[in-house]
PDB file of N, CA and C in Angstrom:
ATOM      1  N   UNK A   1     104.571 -62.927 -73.276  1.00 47.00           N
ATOM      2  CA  UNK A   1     104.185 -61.884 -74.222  1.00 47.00           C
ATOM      3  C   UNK A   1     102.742 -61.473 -73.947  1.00 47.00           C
ATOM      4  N   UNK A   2     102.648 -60.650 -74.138  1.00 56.00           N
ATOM      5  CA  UNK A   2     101.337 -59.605 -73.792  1.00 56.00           C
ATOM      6  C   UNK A   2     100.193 -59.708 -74.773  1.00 56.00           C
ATOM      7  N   UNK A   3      99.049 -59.818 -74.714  1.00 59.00           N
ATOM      8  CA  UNK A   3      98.181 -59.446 -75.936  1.00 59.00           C
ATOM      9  C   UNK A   3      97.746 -58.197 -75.582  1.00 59.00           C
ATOM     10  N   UNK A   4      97.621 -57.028 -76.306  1.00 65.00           N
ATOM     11  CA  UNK A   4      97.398 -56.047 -76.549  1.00 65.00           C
ATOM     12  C   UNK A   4      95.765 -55.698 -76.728  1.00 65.00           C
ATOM     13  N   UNK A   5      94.969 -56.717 -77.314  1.00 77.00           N
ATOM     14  CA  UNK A   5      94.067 -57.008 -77.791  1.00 77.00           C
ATOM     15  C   UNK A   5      92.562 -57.058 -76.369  1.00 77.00           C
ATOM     16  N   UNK A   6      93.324 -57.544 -75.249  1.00 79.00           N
ATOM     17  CA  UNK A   6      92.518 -58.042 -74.253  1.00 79.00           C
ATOM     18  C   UNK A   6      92.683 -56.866 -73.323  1.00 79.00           C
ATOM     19  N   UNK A   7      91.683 -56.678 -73.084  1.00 84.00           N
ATOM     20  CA  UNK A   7      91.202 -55.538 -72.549  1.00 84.00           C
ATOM     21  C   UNK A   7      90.790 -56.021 -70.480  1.00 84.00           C
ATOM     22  N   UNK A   8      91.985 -56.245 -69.833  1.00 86.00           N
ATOM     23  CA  UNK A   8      92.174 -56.412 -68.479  1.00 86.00           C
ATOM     24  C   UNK A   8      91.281 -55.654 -67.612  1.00 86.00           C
ATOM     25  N   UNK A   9      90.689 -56.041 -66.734  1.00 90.00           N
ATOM     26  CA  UNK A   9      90.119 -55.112 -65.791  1.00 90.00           C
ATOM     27  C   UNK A   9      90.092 -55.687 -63.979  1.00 90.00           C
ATOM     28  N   UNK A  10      91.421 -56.470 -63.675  1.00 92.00           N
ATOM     29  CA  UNK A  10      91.522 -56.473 -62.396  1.00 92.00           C
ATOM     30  C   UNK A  10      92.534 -57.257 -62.660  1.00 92.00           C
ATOM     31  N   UNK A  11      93.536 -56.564 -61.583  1.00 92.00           N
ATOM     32  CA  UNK A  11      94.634 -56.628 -61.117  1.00 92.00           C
ATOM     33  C   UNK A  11      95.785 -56.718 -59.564  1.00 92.00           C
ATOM     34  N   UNK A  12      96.728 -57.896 -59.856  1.00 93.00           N
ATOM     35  CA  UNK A  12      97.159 -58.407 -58.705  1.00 93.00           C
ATOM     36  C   UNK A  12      98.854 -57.298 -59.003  1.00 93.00           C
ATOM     37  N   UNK A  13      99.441 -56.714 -57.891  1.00 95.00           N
ATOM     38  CA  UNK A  13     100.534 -55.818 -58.342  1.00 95.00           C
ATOM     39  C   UNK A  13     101.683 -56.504 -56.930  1.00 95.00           C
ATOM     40  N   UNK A  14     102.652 -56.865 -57.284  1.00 94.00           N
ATOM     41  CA  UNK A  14     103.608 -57.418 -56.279  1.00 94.00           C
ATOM     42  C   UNK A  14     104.970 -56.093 -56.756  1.00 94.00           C
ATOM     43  N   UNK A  15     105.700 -55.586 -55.554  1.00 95.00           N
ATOM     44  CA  UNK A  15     106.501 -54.952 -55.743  1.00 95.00           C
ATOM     45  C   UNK A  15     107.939 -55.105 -54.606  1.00 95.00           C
ATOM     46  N   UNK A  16     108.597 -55.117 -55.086  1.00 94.00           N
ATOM     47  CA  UNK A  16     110.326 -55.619 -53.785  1.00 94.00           C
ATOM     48  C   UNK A  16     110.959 -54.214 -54.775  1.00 94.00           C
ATOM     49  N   UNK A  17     110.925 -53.150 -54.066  1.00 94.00           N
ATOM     50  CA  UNK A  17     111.697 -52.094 -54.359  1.00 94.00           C
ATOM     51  C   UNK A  17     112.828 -51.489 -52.723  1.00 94.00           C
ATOM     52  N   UNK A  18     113.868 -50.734 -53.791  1.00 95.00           N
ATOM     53  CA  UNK A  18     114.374 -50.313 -52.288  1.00 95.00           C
ATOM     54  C   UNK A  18     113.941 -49.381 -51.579  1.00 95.00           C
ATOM     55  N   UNK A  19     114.463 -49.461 -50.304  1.00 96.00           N
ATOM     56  CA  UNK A  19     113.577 -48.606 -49.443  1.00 96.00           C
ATOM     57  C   UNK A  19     113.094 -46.805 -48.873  1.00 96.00           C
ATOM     58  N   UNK A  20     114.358 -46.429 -49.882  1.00 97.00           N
ATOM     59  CA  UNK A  20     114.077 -45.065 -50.111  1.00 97.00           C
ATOM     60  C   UNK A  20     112.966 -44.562 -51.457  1.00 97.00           C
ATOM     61  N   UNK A  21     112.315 -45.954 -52.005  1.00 96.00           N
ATOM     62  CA  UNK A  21     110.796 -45.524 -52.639  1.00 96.00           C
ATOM     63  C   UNK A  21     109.752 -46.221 -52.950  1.00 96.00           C
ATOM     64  N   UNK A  22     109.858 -47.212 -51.164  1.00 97.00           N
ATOM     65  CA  UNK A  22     108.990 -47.786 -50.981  1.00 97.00           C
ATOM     66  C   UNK A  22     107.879 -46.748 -50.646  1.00 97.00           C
ATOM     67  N   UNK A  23     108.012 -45.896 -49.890  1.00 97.00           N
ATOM     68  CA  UNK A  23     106.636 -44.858 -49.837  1.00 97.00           C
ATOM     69  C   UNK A  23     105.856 -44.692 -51.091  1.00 97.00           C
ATOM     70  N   UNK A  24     107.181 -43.754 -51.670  1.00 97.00           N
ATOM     71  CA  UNK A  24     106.375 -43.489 -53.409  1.00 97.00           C
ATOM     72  C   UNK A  24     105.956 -44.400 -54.084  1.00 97.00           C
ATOM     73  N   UNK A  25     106.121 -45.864 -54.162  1.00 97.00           N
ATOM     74  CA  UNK A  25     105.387 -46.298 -54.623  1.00 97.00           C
ATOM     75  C   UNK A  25     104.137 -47.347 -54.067  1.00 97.00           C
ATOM     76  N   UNK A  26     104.624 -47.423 -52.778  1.00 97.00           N
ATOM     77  CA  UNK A  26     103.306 -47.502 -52.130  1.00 97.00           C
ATOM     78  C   UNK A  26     101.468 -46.605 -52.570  1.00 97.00           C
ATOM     79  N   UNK A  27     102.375 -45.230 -52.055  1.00 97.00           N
ATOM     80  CA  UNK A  27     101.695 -44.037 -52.267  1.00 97.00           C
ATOM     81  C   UNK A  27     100.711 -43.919 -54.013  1.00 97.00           C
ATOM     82  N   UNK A  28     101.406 -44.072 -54.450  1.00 97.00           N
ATOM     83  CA  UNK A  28     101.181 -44.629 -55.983  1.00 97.00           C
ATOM     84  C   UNK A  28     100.063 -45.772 -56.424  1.00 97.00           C
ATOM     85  N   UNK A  29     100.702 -47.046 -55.745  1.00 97.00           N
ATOM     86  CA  UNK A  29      99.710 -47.818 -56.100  1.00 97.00           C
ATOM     87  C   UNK A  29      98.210 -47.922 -55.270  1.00 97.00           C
ATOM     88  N   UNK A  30      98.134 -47.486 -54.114  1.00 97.00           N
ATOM     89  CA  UNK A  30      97.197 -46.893 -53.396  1.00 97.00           C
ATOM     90  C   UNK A  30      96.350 -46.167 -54.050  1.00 97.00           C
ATOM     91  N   UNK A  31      96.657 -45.327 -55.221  1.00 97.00           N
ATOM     92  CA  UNK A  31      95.730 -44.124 -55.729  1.00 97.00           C
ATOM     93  C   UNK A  31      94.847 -45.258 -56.684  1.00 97.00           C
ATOM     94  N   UNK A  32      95.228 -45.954 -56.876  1.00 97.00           N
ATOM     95  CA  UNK A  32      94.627 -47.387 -58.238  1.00 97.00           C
ATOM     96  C   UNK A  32      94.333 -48.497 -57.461  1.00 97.00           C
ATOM     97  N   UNK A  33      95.224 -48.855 -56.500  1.00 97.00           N
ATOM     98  CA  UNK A  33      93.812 -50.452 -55.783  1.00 97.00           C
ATOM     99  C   UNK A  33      93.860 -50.161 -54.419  1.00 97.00           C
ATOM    100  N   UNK A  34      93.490 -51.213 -53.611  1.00 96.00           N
ATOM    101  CA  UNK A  34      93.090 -51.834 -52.420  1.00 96.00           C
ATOM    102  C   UNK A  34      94.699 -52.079 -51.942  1.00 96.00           C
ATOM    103  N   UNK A  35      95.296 -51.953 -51.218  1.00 96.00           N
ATOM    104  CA  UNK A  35      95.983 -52.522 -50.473  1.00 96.00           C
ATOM    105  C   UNK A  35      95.936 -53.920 -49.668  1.00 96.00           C
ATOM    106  N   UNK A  36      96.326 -55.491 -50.053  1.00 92.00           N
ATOM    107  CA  UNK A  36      96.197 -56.209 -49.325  1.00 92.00           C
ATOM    108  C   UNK A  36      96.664 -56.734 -48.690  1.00 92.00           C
ATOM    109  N   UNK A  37      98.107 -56.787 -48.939  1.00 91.00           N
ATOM    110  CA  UNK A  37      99.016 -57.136 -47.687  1.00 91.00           C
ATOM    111  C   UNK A  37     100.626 -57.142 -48.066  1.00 91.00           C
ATOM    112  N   UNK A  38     101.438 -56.630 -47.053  1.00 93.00           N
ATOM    113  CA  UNK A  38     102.464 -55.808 -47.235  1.00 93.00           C
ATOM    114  C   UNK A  38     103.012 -54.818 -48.596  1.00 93.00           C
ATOM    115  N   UNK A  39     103.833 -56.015 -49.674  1.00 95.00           N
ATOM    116  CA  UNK A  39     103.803 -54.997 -50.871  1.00 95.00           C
ATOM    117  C   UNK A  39     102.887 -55.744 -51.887  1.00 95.00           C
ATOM    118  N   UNK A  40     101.671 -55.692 -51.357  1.00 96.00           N
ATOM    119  CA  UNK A  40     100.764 -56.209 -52.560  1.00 96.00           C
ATOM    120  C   UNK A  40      99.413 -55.668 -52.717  1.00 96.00           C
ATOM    121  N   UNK A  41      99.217 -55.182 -53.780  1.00 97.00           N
ATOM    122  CA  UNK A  41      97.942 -54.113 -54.160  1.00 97.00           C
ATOM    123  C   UNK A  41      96.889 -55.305 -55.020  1.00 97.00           C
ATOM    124  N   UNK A  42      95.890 -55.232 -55.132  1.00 94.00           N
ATOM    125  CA  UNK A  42      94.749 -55.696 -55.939  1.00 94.00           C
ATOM    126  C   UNK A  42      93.685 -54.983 -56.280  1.00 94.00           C
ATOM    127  N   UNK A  43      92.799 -55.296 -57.179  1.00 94.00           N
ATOM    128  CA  UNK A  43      91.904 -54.228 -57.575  1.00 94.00           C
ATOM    129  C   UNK A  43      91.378 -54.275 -59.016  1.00 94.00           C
ATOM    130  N   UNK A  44      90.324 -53.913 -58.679  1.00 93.00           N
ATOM    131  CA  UNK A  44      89.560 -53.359 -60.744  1.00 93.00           C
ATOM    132  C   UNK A  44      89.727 -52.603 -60.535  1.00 93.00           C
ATOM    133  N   UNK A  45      90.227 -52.313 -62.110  1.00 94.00           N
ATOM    134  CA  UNK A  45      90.944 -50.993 -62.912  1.00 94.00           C
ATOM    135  C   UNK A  45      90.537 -50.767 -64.043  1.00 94.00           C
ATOM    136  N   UNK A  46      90.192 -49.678 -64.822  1.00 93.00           N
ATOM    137  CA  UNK A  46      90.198 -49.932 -66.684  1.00 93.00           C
ATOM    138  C   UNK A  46      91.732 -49.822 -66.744  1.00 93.00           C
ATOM    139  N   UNK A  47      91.244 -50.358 -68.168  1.00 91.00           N
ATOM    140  CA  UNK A  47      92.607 -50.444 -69.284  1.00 91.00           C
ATOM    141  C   UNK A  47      93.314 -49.397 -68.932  1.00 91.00           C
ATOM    142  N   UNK A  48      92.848 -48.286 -69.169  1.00 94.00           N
ATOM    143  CA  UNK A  48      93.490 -46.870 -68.971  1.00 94.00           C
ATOM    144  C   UNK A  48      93.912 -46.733 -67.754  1.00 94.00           C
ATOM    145  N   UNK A  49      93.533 -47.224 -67.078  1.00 96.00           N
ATOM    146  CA  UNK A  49      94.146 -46.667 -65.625  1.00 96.00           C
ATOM    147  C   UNK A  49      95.582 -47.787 -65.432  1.00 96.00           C
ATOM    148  N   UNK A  50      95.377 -49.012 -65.756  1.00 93.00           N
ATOM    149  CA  UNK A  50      96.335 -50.112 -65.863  1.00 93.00           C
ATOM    150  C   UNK A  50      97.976 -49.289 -66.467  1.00 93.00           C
ATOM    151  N   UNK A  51      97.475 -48.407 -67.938  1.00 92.00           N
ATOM    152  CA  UNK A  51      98.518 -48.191 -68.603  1.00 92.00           C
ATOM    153  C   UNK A  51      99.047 -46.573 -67.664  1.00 92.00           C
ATOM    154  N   UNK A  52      97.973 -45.868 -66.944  1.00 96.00           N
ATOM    155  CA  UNK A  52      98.447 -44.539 -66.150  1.00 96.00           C
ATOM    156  C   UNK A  52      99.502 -44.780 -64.676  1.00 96.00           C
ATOM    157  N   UNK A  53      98.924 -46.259 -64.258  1.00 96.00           N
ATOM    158  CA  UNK A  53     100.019 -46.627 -63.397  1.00 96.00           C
ATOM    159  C   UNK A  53     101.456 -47.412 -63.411  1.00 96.00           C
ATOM    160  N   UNK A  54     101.413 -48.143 -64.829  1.00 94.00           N
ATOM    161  CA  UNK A  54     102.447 -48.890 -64.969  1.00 94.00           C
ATOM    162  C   UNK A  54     103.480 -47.336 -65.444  1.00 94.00           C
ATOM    163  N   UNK A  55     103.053 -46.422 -66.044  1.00 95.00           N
ATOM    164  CA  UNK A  55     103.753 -45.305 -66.783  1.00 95.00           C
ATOM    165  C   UNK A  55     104.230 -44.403 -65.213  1.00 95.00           C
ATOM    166  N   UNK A  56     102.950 -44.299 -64.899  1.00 96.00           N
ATOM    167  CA  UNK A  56     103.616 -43.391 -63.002  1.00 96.00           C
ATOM    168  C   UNK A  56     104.987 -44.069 -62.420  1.00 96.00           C
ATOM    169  N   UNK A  57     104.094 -45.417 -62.488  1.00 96.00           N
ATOM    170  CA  UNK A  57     105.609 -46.265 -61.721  1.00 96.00           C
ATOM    171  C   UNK A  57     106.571 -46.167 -62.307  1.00 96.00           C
ATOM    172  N   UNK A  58     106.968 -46.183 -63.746  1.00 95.00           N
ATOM    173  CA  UNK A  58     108.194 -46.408 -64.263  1.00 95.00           C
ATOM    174  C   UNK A  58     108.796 -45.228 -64.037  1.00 95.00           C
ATOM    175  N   UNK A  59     108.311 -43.982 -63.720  1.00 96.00           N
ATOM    176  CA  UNK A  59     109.327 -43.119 -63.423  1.00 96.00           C
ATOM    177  C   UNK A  59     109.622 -43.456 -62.104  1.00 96.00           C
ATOM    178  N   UNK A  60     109.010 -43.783 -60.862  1.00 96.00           N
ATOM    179  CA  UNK A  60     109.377 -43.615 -59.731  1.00 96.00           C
ATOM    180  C   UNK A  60     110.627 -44.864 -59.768  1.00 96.00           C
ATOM    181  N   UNK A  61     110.243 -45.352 -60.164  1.00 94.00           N
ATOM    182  CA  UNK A  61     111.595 -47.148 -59.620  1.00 94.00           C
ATOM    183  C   UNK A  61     112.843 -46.729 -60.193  1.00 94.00           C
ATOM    184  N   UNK A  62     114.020 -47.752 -60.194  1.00 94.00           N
ATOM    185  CA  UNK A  62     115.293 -47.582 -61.328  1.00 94.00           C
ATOM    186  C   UNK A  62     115.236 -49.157 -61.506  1.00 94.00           C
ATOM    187  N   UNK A  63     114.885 -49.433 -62.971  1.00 91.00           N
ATOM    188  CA  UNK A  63     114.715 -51.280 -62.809  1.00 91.00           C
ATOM    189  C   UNK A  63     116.196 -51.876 -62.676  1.00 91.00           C
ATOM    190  N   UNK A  64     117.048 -51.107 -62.542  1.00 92.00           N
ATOM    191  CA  UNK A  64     118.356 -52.047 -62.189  1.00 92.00           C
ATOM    192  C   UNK A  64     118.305 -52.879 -61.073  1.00 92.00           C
ATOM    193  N   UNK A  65     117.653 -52.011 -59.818  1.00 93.00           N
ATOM    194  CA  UNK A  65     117.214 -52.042 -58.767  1.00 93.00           C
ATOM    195  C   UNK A  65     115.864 -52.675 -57.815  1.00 93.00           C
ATOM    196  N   UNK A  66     115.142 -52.111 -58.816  1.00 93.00           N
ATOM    197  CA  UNK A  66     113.241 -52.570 -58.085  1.00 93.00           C
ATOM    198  C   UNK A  66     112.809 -53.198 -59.100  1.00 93.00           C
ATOM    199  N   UNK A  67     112.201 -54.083 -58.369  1.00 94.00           N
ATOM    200  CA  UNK A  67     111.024 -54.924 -58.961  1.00 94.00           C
ATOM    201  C   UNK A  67     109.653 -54.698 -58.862  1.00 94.00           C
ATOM    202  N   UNK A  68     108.737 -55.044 -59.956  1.00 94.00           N
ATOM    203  CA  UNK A  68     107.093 -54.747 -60.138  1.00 94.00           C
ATOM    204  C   UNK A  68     106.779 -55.488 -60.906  1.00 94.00           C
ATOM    205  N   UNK A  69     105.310 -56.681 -60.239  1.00 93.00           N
ATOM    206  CA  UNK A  69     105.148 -57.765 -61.253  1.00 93.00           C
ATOM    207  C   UNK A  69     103.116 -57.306 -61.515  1.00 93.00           C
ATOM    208  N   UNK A  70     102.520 -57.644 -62.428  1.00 92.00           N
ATOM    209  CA  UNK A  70     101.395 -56.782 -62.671  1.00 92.00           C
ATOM    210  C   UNK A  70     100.685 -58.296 -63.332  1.00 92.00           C
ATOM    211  N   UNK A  71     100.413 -58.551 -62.192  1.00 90.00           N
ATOM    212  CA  UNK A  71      99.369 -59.740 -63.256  1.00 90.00           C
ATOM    213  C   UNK A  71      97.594 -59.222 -63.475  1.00 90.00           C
ATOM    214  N   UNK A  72      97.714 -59.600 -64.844  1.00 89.00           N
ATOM    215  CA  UNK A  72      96.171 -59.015 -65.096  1.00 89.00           C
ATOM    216  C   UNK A  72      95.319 -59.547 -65.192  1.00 89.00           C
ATOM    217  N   UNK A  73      94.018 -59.803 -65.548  1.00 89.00           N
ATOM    218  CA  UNK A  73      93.202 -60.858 -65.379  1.00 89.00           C
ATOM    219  C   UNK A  73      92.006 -59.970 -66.096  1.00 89.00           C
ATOM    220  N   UNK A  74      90.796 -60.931 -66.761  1.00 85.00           N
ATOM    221  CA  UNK A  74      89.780 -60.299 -67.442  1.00 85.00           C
ATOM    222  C   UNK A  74      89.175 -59.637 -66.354  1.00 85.00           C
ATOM    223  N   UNK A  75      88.728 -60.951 -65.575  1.00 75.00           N
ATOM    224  CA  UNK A  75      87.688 -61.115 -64.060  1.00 75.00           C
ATOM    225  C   UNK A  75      88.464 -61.284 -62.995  1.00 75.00           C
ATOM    226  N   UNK A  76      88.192 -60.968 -61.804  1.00 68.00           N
ATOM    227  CA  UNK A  76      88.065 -61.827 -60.400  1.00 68.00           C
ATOM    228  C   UNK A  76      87.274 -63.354 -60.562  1.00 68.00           C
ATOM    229  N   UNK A  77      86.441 -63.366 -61.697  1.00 70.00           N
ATOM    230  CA  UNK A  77      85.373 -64.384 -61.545  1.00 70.00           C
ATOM    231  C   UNK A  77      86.149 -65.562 -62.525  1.00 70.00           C
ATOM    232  N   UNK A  78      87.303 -65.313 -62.997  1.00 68.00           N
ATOM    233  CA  UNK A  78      87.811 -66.527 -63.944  1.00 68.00           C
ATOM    234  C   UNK A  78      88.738 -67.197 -62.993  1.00 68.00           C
ATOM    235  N   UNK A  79      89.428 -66.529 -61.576  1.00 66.00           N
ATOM    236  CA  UNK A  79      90.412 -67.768 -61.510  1.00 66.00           C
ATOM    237  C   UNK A  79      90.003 -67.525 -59.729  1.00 66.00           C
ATOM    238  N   UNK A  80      90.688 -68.650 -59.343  1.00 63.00           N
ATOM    239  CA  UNK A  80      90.451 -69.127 -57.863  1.00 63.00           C
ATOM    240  C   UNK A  80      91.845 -68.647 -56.958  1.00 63.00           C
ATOM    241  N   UNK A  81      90.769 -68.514 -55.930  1.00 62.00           N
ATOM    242  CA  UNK A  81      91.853 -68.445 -54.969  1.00 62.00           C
ATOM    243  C   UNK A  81      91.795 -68.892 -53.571  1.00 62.00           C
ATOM    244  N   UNK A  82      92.938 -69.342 -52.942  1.00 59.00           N
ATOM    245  CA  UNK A  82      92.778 -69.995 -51.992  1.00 59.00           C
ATOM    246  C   UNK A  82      93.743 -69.628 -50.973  1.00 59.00           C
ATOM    247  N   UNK A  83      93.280 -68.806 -49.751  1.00 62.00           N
ATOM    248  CA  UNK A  83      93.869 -68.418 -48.391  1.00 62.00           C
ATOM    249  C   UNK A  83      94.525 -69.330 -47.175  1.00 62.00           C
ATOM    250  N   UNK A  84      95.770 -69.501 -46.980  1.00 53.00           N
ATOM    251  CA  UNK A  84      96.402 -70.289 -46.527  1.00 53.00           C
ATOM    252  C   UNK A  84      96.945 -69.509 -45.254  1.00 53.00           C
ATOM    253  N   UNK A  85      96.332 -69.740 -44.147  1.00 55.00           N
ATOM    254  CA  UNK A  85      96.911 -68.566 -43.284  1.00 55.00           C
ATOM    255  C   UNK A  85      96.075 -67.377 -42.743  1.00 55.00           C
ATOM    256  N   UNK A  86      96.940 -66.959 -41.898  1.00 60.00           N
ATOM    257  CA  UNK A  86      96.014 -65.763 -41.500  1.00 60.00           C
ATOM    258  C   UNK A  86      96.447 -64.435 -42.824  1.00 60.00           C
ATOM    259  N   UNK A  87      94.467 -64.175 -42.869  1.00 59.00           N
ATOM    260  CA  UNK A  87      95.002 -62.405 -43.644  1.00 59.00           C
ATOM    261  C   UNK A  87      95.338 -61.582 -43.138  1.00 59.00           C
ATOM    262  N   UNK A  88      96.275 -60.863 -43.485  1.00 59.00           N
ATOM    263  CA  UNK A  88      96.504 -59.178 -42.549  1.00 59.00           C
ATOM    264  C   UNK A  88      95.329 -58.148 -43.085  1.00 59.00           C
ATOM    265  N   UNK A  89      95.007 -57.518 -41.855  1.00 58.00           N
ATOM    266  CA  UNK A  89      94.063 -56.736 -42.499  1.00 58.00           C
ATOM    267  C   UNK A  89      94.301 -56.214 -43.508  1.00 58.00           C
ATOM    268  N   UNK A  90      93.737 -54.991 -44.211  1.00 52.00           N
ATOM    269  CA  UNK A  90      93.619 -54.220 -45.127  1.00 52.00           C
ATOM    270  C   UNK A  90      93.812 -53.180 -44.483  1.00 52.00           C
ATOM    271  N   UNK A  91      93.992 -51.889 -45.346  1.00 47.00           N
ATOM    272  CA  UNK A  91      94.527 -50.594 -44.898  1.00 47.00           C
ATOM    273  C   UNK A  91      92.781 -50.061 -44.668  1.00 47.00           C
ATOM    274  N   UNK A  92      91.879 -50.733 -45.325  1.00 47.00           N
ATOM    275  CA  UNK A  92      90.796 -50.000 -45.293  1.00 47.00           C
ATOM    276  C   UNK A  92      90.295 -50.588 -43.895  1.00 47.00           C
ATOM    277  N   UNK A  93      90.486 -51.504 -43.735  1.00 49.00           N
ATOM    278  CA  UNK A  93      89.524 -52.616 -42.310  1.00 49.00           C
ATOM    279  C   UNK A  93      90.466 -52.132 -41.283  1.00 49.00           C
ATOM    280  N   UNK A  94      91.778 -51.688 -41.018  1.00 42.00           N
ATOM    281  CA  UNK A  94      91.937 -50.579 -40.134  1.00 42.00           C
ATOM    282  C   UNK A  94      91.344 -49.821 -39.631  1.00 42.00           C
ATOM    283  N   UNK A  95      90.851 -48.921 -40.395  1.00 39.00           N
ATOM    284  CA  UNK A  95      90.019 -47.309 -40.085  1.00 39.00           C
ATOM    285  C   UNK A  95      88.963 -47.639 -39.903  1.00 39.00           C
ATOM    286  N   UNK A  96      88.194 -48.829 -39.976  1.00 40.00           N
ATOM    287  CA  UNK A  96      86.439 -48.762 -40.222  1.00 40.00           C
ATOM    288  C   UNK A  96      86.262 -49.586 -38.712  1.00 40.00           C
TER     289      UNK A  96
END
């Protein structure tokens, strides 16, 4: 259950949709984070932008079908993380 109350500002987005809208929602979550590796977006966001993409997405998917998991977090600075493996680049460390 959700608290309503807490006001999120960075976010981990995992998505297994089928493949006629994997673009679109690629395309989608791209406009709101970082791309970090295959279907997984991260990023600070406001509140508002949190609730403009979960609402974009729900039109693009059919949830019978696709999946989208949105974990939120206050900070980057409250929880840990630990890299096991090689990273794939980023869409941004491509181009630069």
């Amino acid at each position: 259950m959700e608290n309503n109350n807490i006001k999120y500002n960075y976010i981990f987005l995992f998505y297994d949709v089928k493949q006629k809208r994997v673009n679109k929602v690629f395309k989608k979550c791209k406009k709101y984070l970082h791309h970090w590796q295959n279907s997984v977006f991260r990023g600070e966001i406001t509140q508002a932008k949190i609730i403009e993409l979960e609402n974009e997405l729900k039109k693009i998917i059919v949830p019978e079908e696709d999946f989208i998991s949105i974990i939120k977090m206050v900070s980057l600075n409250v929880v840990g993380e630990t890299i096991i493996g090689t990273e794939k680049s980023t869409t941004e460390e491509l181009f630069m």
